[in-house]
């Protein structure tokens, strides 16, 4: 009881202080009465901190009509509340995304550093037909650029195809495609990964055990991703399939092509999400028009947004699958580019209408999560993994790329809080990552190595 | 951490250019350039610490403006501590992680005549450096806040001194011991700067719960308002 009273007292105090501070602009005598009246009307607007908001109340209540003062104050207070919540939860969202991105990168780096398989050159994908084993530098550069062009065009074609399918409501086809690709990821790639890890650590495993393990892993993964499952398990599976995908890319993309592809794909991402006719933007807008979620499993969601039945009347108007769009319209939840669809990538496209049955009243206000496309996870991990694989055994480069990517993500989320619409997550992070990779590898590494050989510290 | 990385990048750039412009064969010159590079790096680190301070001040003002009671949720001291700690962590990691990775592999330390205590002294030096960066962060921000520029100068000087002492490796008595003394002194200085005192330590250790007299204050304040 004491705390409650304290709260209300302090709120009234704050309110009075604020209004009386603000009314320093208006004549003193009426302002004191305004302050009192405002405090009475102010039970609702106690938390509004914006100067403009509270400065209206003296002026409005000078008319002596409380109802009038209520309305304009309430409008401005809603804006203030939104801004405040945006910034307050902005930091929380940043942390909520840092953790999965970091985990994915850790898995990829740990695998690259320990399992030899993923750093051996065993051929290339058909999307990068030009080999890089050429004698001259110019030829190699040309080959990598050609590889990039082919890869990006494949991605563009796949994305456009997906958007067309979505536009013409061929949901069954999309779902079938996504299920097929996630099947392949969860079973085939996991089998290969497990095989290589066992080989590296020289652990024997018989086929029945292997079958059991992979069957359980894959089946639970399919259920979690495509149907219902605990949020954290679903997040874990999405992280794992992103890591697997990234490892495949690291293995099969030749050196220079990988870097050029990373650069090109961030430019493509920028255009696809921001240009009015970009495929990803059209996808997001179509989904918004239809009040549907975008293939939730293509996207990593940091919070549960689905409700089965809502008890609270104010949000009960929206159905379960529209909860996320409710939030999106409020501008608090923002999509990021589900990135690209390419043929290898249908793996990440698995729709997940996770509808956990836990009670979600308390989640409405708190858990407006942020969503990040799985492609972003994959390319971040590719960058860091490539840095770990090819930076002459140096951990500094990996660390530097890691920090650069996280800072890029932070900046992107900041922009998201400012612009409140879907933004591409790749460009800033990948740019920072590439800059830091090349500069650390070529400039910082010799410096730090020379310092370390003399045991000098800076 | 990002700011420290950028400062390291710039310093390496300067060193790299200077090395490439100079005679590779001359060992003394190369060593001199290394010293120069290290000094430039230290100065750049402190400059970026200052830049980070400015950035945080701006962010602090923004947070204070939109917060409930006009004060930002994070105090400047907490920000100073976090900034110092992160500088320390990234600096320590860059110094030690390659050594750690190499320490797993097969090998004999100091087989070519170098000191066999390389790993353990590296570990201790890194620890000292991380702690030092944390303390420097606290002192630096406080000095910038209160505009005590002699404190700033002292922080930069102690950083240069520490870095310079590492040049005396592998004469570990001359480098490790003074560095730890410096760490201890800087730690005490940071403790007192952050508002600590012997009384605080005693209170903390005695685990006494002080009576919260704030309730009385609020109800005391309430009386005039109801007039």
XYZ file of C-alpha atoms in Angstrom:
685
model
C 0.000 0.000 0.000
C 2.796 2.298 0.757
C 4.402 1.842 -2.588
C 1.179 2.402 -4.398
C 0.606 5.617 -2.564
C 4.102 6.657 -3.151
C 3.656 6.128 -6.798
C 0.553 8.162 -7.101
C 1.990 10.898 -4.970
C 5.127 11.077 -6.962
C 3.115 11.056 -10.141
C 1.049 13.952 -9.035
C 4.148 15.729 -7.935
C 5.766 15.174 -11.269
C 2.673 16.322 -13.030
C 2.468 19.425 -10.964
C 6.102 20.148 -11.320
C 5.930 19.729 -15.014
C 2.905 21.857 -15.575
C 4.136 24.521 -13.302
C 7.496 24.447 -14.993
C 5.884 24.748 -18.341
C 3.539 27.452 -17.287
C 6.451 29.697 -16.553
C 5.568 30.979 -19.990
C 2.036 31.883 -19.010
C 1.027 34.325 -16.202
C 1.681 32.969 -12.739
C -1.722 33.217 -11.024
C -3.873 31.322 -13.524
C -1.063 28.819 -13.988
C -1.329 27.624 -10.404
C -4.966 26.850 -10.871
C -4.199 25.329 -14.244
C -1.677 23.150 -12.549
C -4.286 21.921 -10.089
C -6.885 21.275 -12.722
C -4.343 19.610 -14.903
C -3.374 17.339 -12.080
C -6.960 16.246 -11.702
C -7.300 15.559 -15.381
C -3.831 14.225 -15.306
C -4.518 10.832 -13.779
C -4.637 9.583 -17.342
C -1.712 11.467 -18.691
C 0.627 11.138 -15.815
C 3.376 9.546 -17.716
C 3.545 11.926 -20.588
C 6.863 13.558 -20.481
C 7.032 15.535 -23.598
C 7.170 19.256 -23.081
C 4.731 19.991 -25.850
C 2.240 17.585 -24.368
C 2.185 18.996 -20.927
C 2.427 22.558 -22.046
C -0.901 22.231 -23.728
C -2.737 21.533 -20.541
C -2.299 24.985 -18.983
C -3.454 26.643 -22.148
C -6.363 24.348 -22.588
C -7.563 24.318 -19.071
C -7.357 28.071 -19.029
C -10.640 27.812 -20.842
C -11.907 25.991 -17.824
C -13.167 23.001 -19.789
C -11.691 19.753 -18.723
C -13.089 17.674 -21.508
C -11.459 19.842 -24.132
C -8.173 19.674 -22.391
C -8.535 15.956 -22.199
C -8.698 15.324 -25.922
C -5.759 17.255 -27.372
C -3.640 16.223 -24.454
C -4.535 12.611 -25.021
C -3.571 12.714 -28.692
C -0.191 14.162 -27.994
C 0.211 11.803 -25.107
C -0.376 8.848 -27.390
C 2.409 10.020 -29.666
C 4.678 10.562 -26.719
C 3.842 7.193 -25.342
C 4.647 5.587 -28.648
C 7.964 7.321 -28.932
C 8.890 6.513 -25.415
C 7.928 2.893 -25.789
C 9.744 2.683 -29.109
C 12.936 3.883 -27.571
C 12.499 1.906 -24.398
C 11.870 -1.322 -26.221
C 14.355 -0.479 -28.917
C 17.216 -1.362 -26.636
C 15.484 -4.543 -25.572
C 14.981 -5.551 -29.189
C 18.618 -4.974 -29.947
C 19.580 -7.406 -27.235
C 16.917 -9.856 -28.348
C 18.485 -9.956 -31.768
C 22.100 -9.898 -30.668
C 21.756 -13.217 -28.903
C 20.555 -15.361 -31.831
C 22.907 -13.703 -34.300
C 25.805 -14.299 -31.935
C 24.777 -17.895 -31.358
C 24.567 -18.579 -35.071
C 27.974 -17.060 -35.631
C 29.472 -19.015 -32.751
C 28.156 -22.282 -34.154
C 29.527 -21.494 -37.594
C 32.926 -20.336 -36.356
C 33.291 -23.292 -34.000
C 32.498 -25.694 -36.810
C 34.820 -24.017 -39.268
C 37.694 -23.999 -36.839
C 37.330 -27.611 -35.812
C 35.818 -29.587 -38.686
C 38.168 -29.727 -41.658
C 35.449 -30.659 -44.084
C 34.023 -27.189 -44.391
C 37.267 -25.598 -45.372
C 38.239 -28.173 -47.972
C 37.591 -27.371 -51.569
C 35.408 -30.103 -52.971
C 33.894 -28.576 -55.995
C 31.487 -25.771 -56.483
C 27.780 -25.234 -56.741
C 26.246 -25.091 -60.158
C 25.357 -21.485 -59.456
C 28.995 -20.548 -59.525
C 30.248 -22.368 -62.563
C 33.397 -20.379 -63.162
C 36.405 -21.716 -61.436
C 38.866 -19.538 -59.616
C 41.925 -21.638 -60.294
C 43.129 -19.329 -62.988
C 46.702 -18.190 -63.454
C 46.124 -14.478 -63.641
C 44.539 -12.113 -61.190
C 42.417 -10.403 -63.797
C 40.929 -13.675 -64.968
C 40.145 -14.649 -61.422
C 38.429 -11.369 -60.772
C 36.431 -11.694 -63.936
C 35.363 -15.216 -63.003
C 34.255 -14.149 -59.580
C 32.240 -11.271 -60.991
C 30.570 -13.608 -63.450
C 29.806 -16.058 -60.670
C 28.249 -13.249 -58.688
C 26.103 -12.153 -61.570
C 24.780 -15.663 -62.046
C 24.119 -16.141 -58.343
C 22.344 -12.840 -57.929
C 20.194 -13.412 -60.972
C 19.194 -16.809 -59.634
C 18.241 -15.125 -56.378
C 16.292 -12.403 -58.123
C 14.422 -14.894 -60.258
C 13.531 -17.006 -57.239
C 12.383 -14.018 -55.259
C 10.223 -12.724 -58.074
C 8.794 -16.198 -58.521
C 7.957 -16.373 -54.847
C 6.336 -12.964 -54.892
C 4.267 -13.901 -57.933
C 3.156 -17.091 -56.273
C 2.201 -15.150 -53.213
C 0.359 -12.550 -55.215
C -1.688 -15.113 -57.056
C -2.401 -16.930 -53.819
C -0.762 -20.207 -54.721
C -0.264 -20.905 -51.042
C -0.204 -24.664 -51.405
C 2.674 -24.497 -53.842
C 4.642 -22.206 -51.577
C 4.013 -24.350 -48.556
C 5.001 -27.467 -50.445
C 8.213 -25.835 -51.640
C 9.058 -24.651 -48.163
C 8.328 -27.999 -46.594
C 10.486 -29.753 -49.159
C 13.388 -27.430 -48.600
C 13.228 -27.572 -44.844
C 13.049 -31.349 -45.086
C 16.249 -31.337 -47.066
C 17.950 -28.992 -44.618
C 16.830 -30.771 -41.541
C 17.629 -34.261 -42.691
C 20.243 -34.293 -45.412
C 22.438 -31.445 -44.293
C 22.211 -32.463 -40.690
C 23.258 -35.973 -41.629
C 26.286 -34.655 -43.473
C 27.139 -32.279 -40.631
C 26.841 -34.945 -37.998
C 28.918 -37.303 -40.093
C 31.718 -34.790 -40.441
C 31.703 -33.862 -36.779
C 31.889 -37.506 -35.783
C 34.743 -38.010 -38.215
C 36.649 -35.082 -36.796
C 36.429 -36.291 -33.246
C 36.861 -39.926 -34.238
C 33.673 -41.030 -32.518
C 32.040 -44.205 -33.713
C 28.308 -44.285 -34.116
C 26.252 -47.121 -35.487
C 23.609 -46.574 -38.101
C 20.528 -47.344 -35.951
C 21.545 -44.716 -33.391
C 22.322 -42.291 -36.156
C 18.968 -42.910 -37.746
C 17.177 -42.437 -34.455
C 18.980 -39.212 -33.644
C 18.481 -37.681 -37.052
C 14.907 -38.802 -37.314
C 14.022 -37.226 -33.991
C 15.918 -34.064 -34.709
C 14.359 -33.663 -38.122
C 10.825 -34.541 -37.132
C 10.769 -32.219 -34.158
C 12.292 -29.530 -36.310
C 9.614 -29.862 -38.965
C 6.891 -29.677 -36.360
C 8.423 -26.708 -34.609
C 9.008 -24.745 -37.717
C 5.879 -25.509 -39.666
C 3.342 -25.994 -36.977
C 3.377 -25.342 -33.282
C 6.160 -25.459 -30.833
C 7.752 -23.691 -27.924
C 9.174 -20.393 -29.028
C 12.674 -21.087 -27.870
C 12.817 -24.448 -29.564
C 11.641 -22.874 -32.761
C 14.232 -20.155 -32.462
C 16.903 -22.769 -31.823
C 15.916 -24.704 -34.916
C 15.922 -21.587 -37.053
C 19.380 -20.738 -35.801
C 20.572 -24.246 -36.573
C 19.258 -24.307 -40.089
C 20.737 -20.873 -40.747
C 24.087 -22.130 -39.500
C 23.867 -25.230 -41.679
C 23.026 -23.157 -44.707
C 25.873 -20.760 -43.989
C 28.291 -23.663 -43.682
C 27.206 -24.969 -47.069
C 27.863 -21.580 -48.574
C 31.229 -21.277 -46.952
C 32.244 -24.653 -48.280
C 31.011 -24.340 -51.795
C 31.562 -20.737 -52.697
C 35.010 -19.987 -54.028
C 37.044 -17.327 -52.251
C 36.725 -14.172 -54.240
C 33.244 -15.011 -55.426
C 32.087 -15.201 -51.831
C 33.223 -11.676 -51.060
C 31.822 -10.219 -54.248
C 28.546 -12.064 -53.676
C 28.304 -10.669 -50.161
C 28.754 -7.168 -51.474
C 26.319 -7.658 -54.315
C 23.678 -9.197 -52.150
C 23.651 -6.320 -49.728
C 23.126 -3.939 -52.635
C 20.369 -6.171 -53.919
C 18.786 -6.291 -50.482
C 18.850 -2.521 -50.278
C 17.098 -2.224 -53.602
C 14.649 -5.043 -53.124
C 13.357 -3.689 -49.861
C 13.413 0.033 -50.484
C 12.554 0.504 -54.157
C 8.838 0.835 -54.806
C 8.858 -2.044 -57.269
C 11.271 -4.184 -55.334
C 10.069 -7.756 -54.885
C 10.543 -7.857 -51.160
C 8.760 -4.602 -50.619
C 5.877 -5.863 -52.693
C 5.818 -9.016 -50.645
C 5.647 -7.072 -47.413
C 2.995 -4.731 -48.726
C 0.830 -7.494 -50.134
C 1.027 -9.320 -46.857
C 0.093 -6.177 -45.030
C -2.858 -5.517 -47.303
C -4.171 -8.968 -46.771
C -3.498 -8.776 -43.073
C -1.507 -11.930 -43.168
C 1.872 -12.762 -41.751
C 4.726 -13.356 -44.115
C 5.682 -17.027 -43.977
C 6.676 -16.773 -40.385
C 9.308 -19.431 -40.576
C 11.301 -17.521 -43.123
C 11.676 -14.995 -40.420
C 13.205 -15.240 -37.019
C 10.844 -13.729 -34.548
C 12.171 -12.622 -31.241
C 8.865 -12.780 -29.430
C 5.648 -14.637 -29.489
C 3.020 -12.700 -31.243
C 0.346 -15.268 -31.744
C -2.670 -15.669 -29.600
C -5.186 -18.397 -29.736
C -7.905 -16.667 -27.851
C -7.610 -13.290 -26.329
C -9.314 -12.382 -23.161
C -8.745 -8.675 -23.282
C -11.426 -6.846 -25.202
C -9.317 -4.057 -26.580
C -7.183 -6.288 -28.677
C -9.680 -9.069 -29.101
C -10.952 -7.509 -32.279
C -8.054 -8.941 -34.192
C -7.788 -12.613 -34.864
C -4.848 -14.750 -33.972
C -2.777 -14.424 -37.069
C -3.354 -10.757 -37.255
C -1.804 -9.909 -33.997
C 1.498 -9.289 -35.642
C -0.012 -6.977 -38.181
C -1.796 -5.118 -35.482
C 1.573 -4.456 -34.033
C 3.043 -3.655 -37.412
C 0.448 -1.021 -37.967
C 1.272 0.457 -34.650
C 4.727 0.607 -35.996
C 6.173 -1.208 -33.095
C 6.984 -4.393 -34.805
C 8.916 -4.251 -37.960
C 9.802 -6.769 -40.536
C 13.073 -7.058 -42.054
C 13.779 -8.356 -45.464
C 13.025 -11.996 -45.604
C 15.904 -11.611 -47.995
C 16.388 -13.787 -50.866
C 14.983 -16.805 -52.176
C 17.264 -18.885 -54.078
C 17.034 -22.447 -54.851
C 19.263 -23.492 -52.004
C 17.471 -21.088 -49.828
C 14.043 -22.455 -50.026
C 15.329 -24.215 -47.003
C 14.737 -21.210 -44.923
C 11.331 -20.682 -46.256
C 9.176 -22.714 -44.053
C 6.048 -21.068 -42.839
C 5.520 -21.257 -39.200
C 2.272 -20.355 -37.727
C 3.380 -21.024 -34.231
C 0.385 -20.749 -32.071
C 1.453 -21.480 -28.579
C -1.373 -21.827 -26.227
C 0.182 -20.029 -23.345
C -1.707 -17.098 -22.046
C -0.678 -14.021 -23.812
C -2.395 -11.138 -22.147
C 0.791 -10.139 -20.507
C 2.597 -10.437 -23.785
C 0.566 -7.891 -25.636
C 2.286 -4.843 -24.402
C 5.628 -6.311 -23.527
C 6.581 -8.564 -26.339
C 6.348 -6.533 -29.456
C 9.240 -8.350 -30.892
C 11.414 -7.602 -33.828
C 11.695 -9.901 -36.765
C 14.799 -10.630 -38.763
C 14.879 -12.638 -41.953
C 16.758 -15.889 -41.897
C 18.739 -14.847 -44.930
C 20.280 -12.115 -42.848
C 21.409 -14.668 -40.295
C 22.874 -16.743 -43.060
C 24.861 -13.980 -44.669
C 26.166 -12.606 -41.402
C 27.380 -16.075 -40.541
C 28.877 -16.528 -43.996
C 30.894 -13.374 -43.535
C 32.170 -14.290 -40.121
C 32.736 -17.893 -41.117
C 34.718 -16.920 -44.181
C 36.759 -14.577 -42.032
C 37.466 -17.439 -39.654
C 38.302 -19.800 -42.474
C 40.511 -17.672 -44.636
C 42.159 -15.117 -42.427
C 45.398 -17.002 -42.049
C 44.355 -18.580 -38.804
C 43.878 -15.274 -37.155
C 41.190 -14.796 -34.544
C 41.462 -11.037 -34.513
C 39.854 -10.764 -37.899
C 36.954 -12.933 -36.849
C 36.443 -10.844 -33.734
C 36.621 -7.608 -35.660
C 34.043 -8.801 -38.191
C 31.812 -9.980 -35.384
C 31.875 -6.596 -33.668
C 31.359 -4.818 -36.970
C 28.302 -6.888 -37.838
C 26.737 -6.379 -34.444
C 27.277 -2.639 -34.615
C 25.724 -2.626 -38.080
C 22.737 -4.502 -36.716
C 22.470 -2.000 -33.897
C 22.458 0.900 -36.325
C 19.873 -0.806 -38.500
C 17.610 -1.291 -35.506
C 18.065 2.347 -34.618
C 16.979 3.324 -38.095
C 14.079 0.949 -37.724
C 12.974 2.731 -34.591
C 13.156 5.995 -36.449
C 11.515 5.002 -39.716
C 9.139 2.349 -38.454
C 8.907 0.313 -41.622
C 10.585 -2.717 -43.073
C 14.263 -2.097 -43.630
C 17.008 -4.170 -45.198
C 19.236 -5.617 -42.507
C 22.146 -6.575 -44.722
C 23.692 -3.419 -46.183
C 25.054 -1.648 -43.138
C 26.270 -4.768 -41.365
C 27.817 -6.347 -44.417
C 29.531 -3.100 -45.382
C 31.031 -2.724 -41.941
C 31.924 -6.398 -41.910
C 33.669 -6.285 -45.272
C 35.543 -3.094 -44.438
C 36.697 -4.491 -41.151
C 37.627 -7.843 -42.647
C 39.863 -6.457 -45.327
C 41.398 -3.789 -43.185
C 42.005 -6.056 -40.216
C 43.437 -8.787 -42.346
C 45.829 -6.535 -44.201
C 46.614 -3.737 -41.791
C 45.948 -4.727 -38.235
C 47.209 -8.270 -38.400
C 50.845 -7.476 -39.210
C 50.811 -4.743 -36.581
C 49.400 -6.948 -33.843
C 51.632 -9.856 -34.826
C 54.725 -7.715 -34.651
C 53.633 -6.326 -31.295
C 52.893 -9.776 -29.943
C 56.215 -11.162 -31.045
C 57.922 -8.530 -28.898
C 55.279 -8.942 -26.203
C 54.316 -5.305 -26.427
C 50.948 -4.125 -25.325
C 49.097 -1.056 -26.473
C 34.519 -1.946 -28.598
C 33.761 -0.607 -32.036
C 35.424 2.691 -31.227
C 38.515 0.904 -29.951
C 38.631 -1.158 -33.110
C 38.455 1.908 -35.304
C 41.287 3.527 -33.366
C 43.350 0.373 -33.765
C 42.592 0.360 -37.456
C 43.802 3.908 -37.911
C 46.918 3.282 -35.879
C 47.732 0.162 -37.897
C 47.202 2.116 -41.058
C 49.692 4.708 -39.936
C 52.198 2.055 -38.901
C 51.724 0.119 -42.104
C 52.293 3.155 -44.259
C 55.346 4.141 -42.261
C 56.800 0.661 -42.555
C 56.247 0.493 -46.249
C 57.814 3.855 -46.781
C 60.888 2.953 -44.846
C 63.805 0.637 -45.198
C 62.776 -2.911 -44.399
C 66.219 -4.182 -43.635
C 67.104 -1.824 -40.855
C 66.057 -3.599 -37.694
C 66.613 -0.631 -35.417
C 64.490 1.563 -37.609
C 61.749 -1.024 -37.669
C 61.815 -1.239 -33.895
C 61.691 2.523 -33.674
C 58.726 2.568 -36.013
C 57.050 -0.034 -33.848
C 57.493 2.142 -30.796
C 56.134 5.061 -32.749
C 53.193 2.967 -33.907
C 52.411 1.881 -30.368
C 52.524 5.448 -29.094
C 50.251 6.637 -31.896
C 47.884 3.801 -31.094
C 47.703 4.770 -27.431
C 46.981 8.393 -28.282
C 44.326 7.392 -30.787
C 42.677 5.095 -28.257
C 42.373 7.929 -25.809
C 41.094 10.234 -28.532
C 38.403 7.732 -29.408
C 37.548 7.331 -25.763
C 36.931 11.049 -25.719
C 34.836 10.814 -28.869
C 32.819 8.060 -27.264
C 32.318 10.242 -24.227
C 30.895 12.976 -26.414
C 28.569 10.540 -28.120
C 27.333 9.179 -24.828
C 26.727 12.650 -23.490
C 24.517 13.404 -26.443
C 22.646 10.151 -26.044
C 22.314 10.817 -22.350
C 20.670 14.141 -23.025
C 18.272 12.517 -25.439
C 17.367 9.806 -22.963
C 16.900 12.320 -20.187
C 14.539 14.357 -22.289
C 12.166 11.544 -22.947
C 12.355 9.762 -19.656
C 9.860 9.887 -16.862
C 11.562 12.069 -14.362
C 13.939 14.054 -16.463
C 16.884 11.896 -15.594
C 18.328 9.300 -17.856
C 17.968 5.685 -16.756
C 21.697 5.104 -16.877
C 23.977 7.309 -14.888
C 27.148 8.662 -16.406
C 29.188 6.602 -13.992
C 27.608 3.397 -15.199
C 28.299 4.429 -18.767
C 31.898 5.193 -17.859
C 32.307 1.796 -16.295
C 30.746 -0.019 -19.255
C 32.783 1.942 -21.747
C 36.010 1.275 -19.906
C 35.168 -2.372 -19.522
C 34.350 -2.845 -23.177
C 37.552 -1.067 -24.244
C 39.386 -3.373 -21.905
C 37.688 -6.502 -23.119
C 38.275 -5.866 -26.789
C 41.834 -4.743 -26.128
C 42.499 -7.811 -24.028
C 40.940 -10.144 -26.546
C 42.951 -8.720 -29.387
C 46.096 -9.092 -27.360
C 45.594 -12.562 -26.071
C 43.334 -14.629 -28.238
C 45.929 -15.581 -30.791
C 48.261 -16.575 -28.000
C 45.519 -18.682 -26.476
C 44.817 -20.354 -29.791
C 48.486 -21.127 -30.234
C 48.792 -22.465 -26.718
C 46.527 -25.373 -27.613
C 48.735 -26.621 -30.363
C 51.855 -28.671 -29.950
C 54.935 -26.683 -29.187
C 57.553 -25.712 -26.664
C 57.595 -22.249 -25.253
C 60.801 -20.337 -25.702
C 62.703 -23.004 -27.544
C 64.592 -20.427 -29.549
C 65.911 -18.695 -26.509
C 62.973 -16.533 -25.591
C 61.491 -16.552 -22.172
C 59.643 -19.738 -21.198
C 57.206 -17.702 -19.167
C 55.678 -16.087 -22.224
C 52.186 -17.458 -21.797
C 51.774 -16.812 -18.138
C 53.154 -13.303 -18.312
C 50.929 -12.563 -21.284
C 47.966 -13.690 -19.249
C 48.879 -11.458 -16.338
C 49.625 -8.498 -18.545
C 46.311 -8.862 -20.325
C 44.480 -9.005 -17.035
C 46.246 -5.878 -15.865
C 45.430 -4.130 -19.110
C 41.739 -4.997 -18.971
C 41.487 -3.722 -15.414
C 43.438 -0.619 -16.323
C 41.165 0.203 -19.215
C 38.143 -0.111 -16.947
C 39.672 2.198 -14.364
C 40.833 4.647 -16.993
C 37.344 4.730 -18.425
C 35.829 5.686 -15.080
C 38.441 8.328 -14.352
C 38.394 9.704 -17.865
C 34.653 10.216 -18.020
C 34.587 11.764 -14.595
C 37.420 14.075 -15.536
C 35.693 15.114 -18.741
C 32.484 15.686 -16.875
C 34.086 17.845 -14.235
C 36.508 19.408 -16.716
C 39.569 18.429 -14.726
C 41.972 18.317 -17.590
C 44.959 17.448 -15.490
C 43.216 14.167 -14.695
C 42.832 13.533 -18.379
C 46.476 14.200 -18.960
C 47.383 11.880 -16.133
C 45.263 9.087 -17.607
C 46.895 9.456 -21.017
C 50.308 9.607 -19.413
C 49.703 6.474 -17.394
C 48.500 4.662 -20.498
C 51.663 5.675 -22.324
C 53.716 4.654 -19.334
C 52.094 1.240 -19.152
C 52.584 0.650 -22.834
C 56.144 1.813 -22.537
C 56.829 -0.520 -19.640
C 55.835 -3.473 -21.780
C 58.760 -2.589 -23.990
C 60.954 -3.844 -21.183
C 59.684 -7.380 -21.709
C 61.116 -10.014 -21.214
C 62.720 -8.316 -18.224
C 59.591 -9.161 -16.331
C 60.579 -7.765 -12.965
C 60.878 -4.352 -14.485
C 57.679 -4.490 -16.457
C 55.168 -6.663 -14.647
C 55.702 -5.364 -11.136
C 55.411 -1.650 -11.997
C 52.414 -2.352 -14.179
C 50.639 -4.079 -11.334
C 51.492 -1.237 -9.009
C 50.060 1.183 -11.528
C 46.941 -0.984 -11.818
C 46.441 -0.943 -8.083
C 46.898 2.803 -7.803
C 44.627 3.508 -10.740
C 42.069 1.170 -9.250
C 42.070 3.053 -5.977
C 41.876 6.358 -7.794
C 38.917 5.136 -9.861
C 37.228 3.832 -6.727
C 37.455 7.201 -5.054
C 36.432 9.002 -8.207
C 33.323 6.897 -8.496
C 32.275 7.962 -5.044
C 33.580 5.129 -2.990
C 34.997 5.596 0.457
C 36.068 3.531 3.417
C 32.653 4.015 4.916
C 31.029 2.514 1.849
C 33.230 -0.528 2.038
C 32.462 -1.005 5.703
C 28.773 -0.643 5.080
C 28.925 -3.089 2.248
C 30.843 -5.618 4.285
C 28.678 -5.342 7.347
C 25.518 -6.095 5.357
C 23.476 -3.844 7.522
C 20.143 -2.749 6.191
C 19.635 0.889 6.749
C 16.197 2.119 7.619
C 14.574 3.614 4.642
C 13.394 6.977 5.748
C 12.091 7.909 2.366
C 8.552 6.927 3.160
C 8.467 9.507 5.865
C 9.713 12.111 3.474
C 7.011 11.483 0.947
C 4.230 11.662 3.418
C 5.811 14.768 4.834
C 5.756 16.350 1.431
C 2.193 15.416 0.849
C 0.870 17.708 3.555
C 1.590 21.064 1.903
C 0.245 19.863 -1.438
C -3.122 19.130 -0.034
C -3.447 22.726 0.957
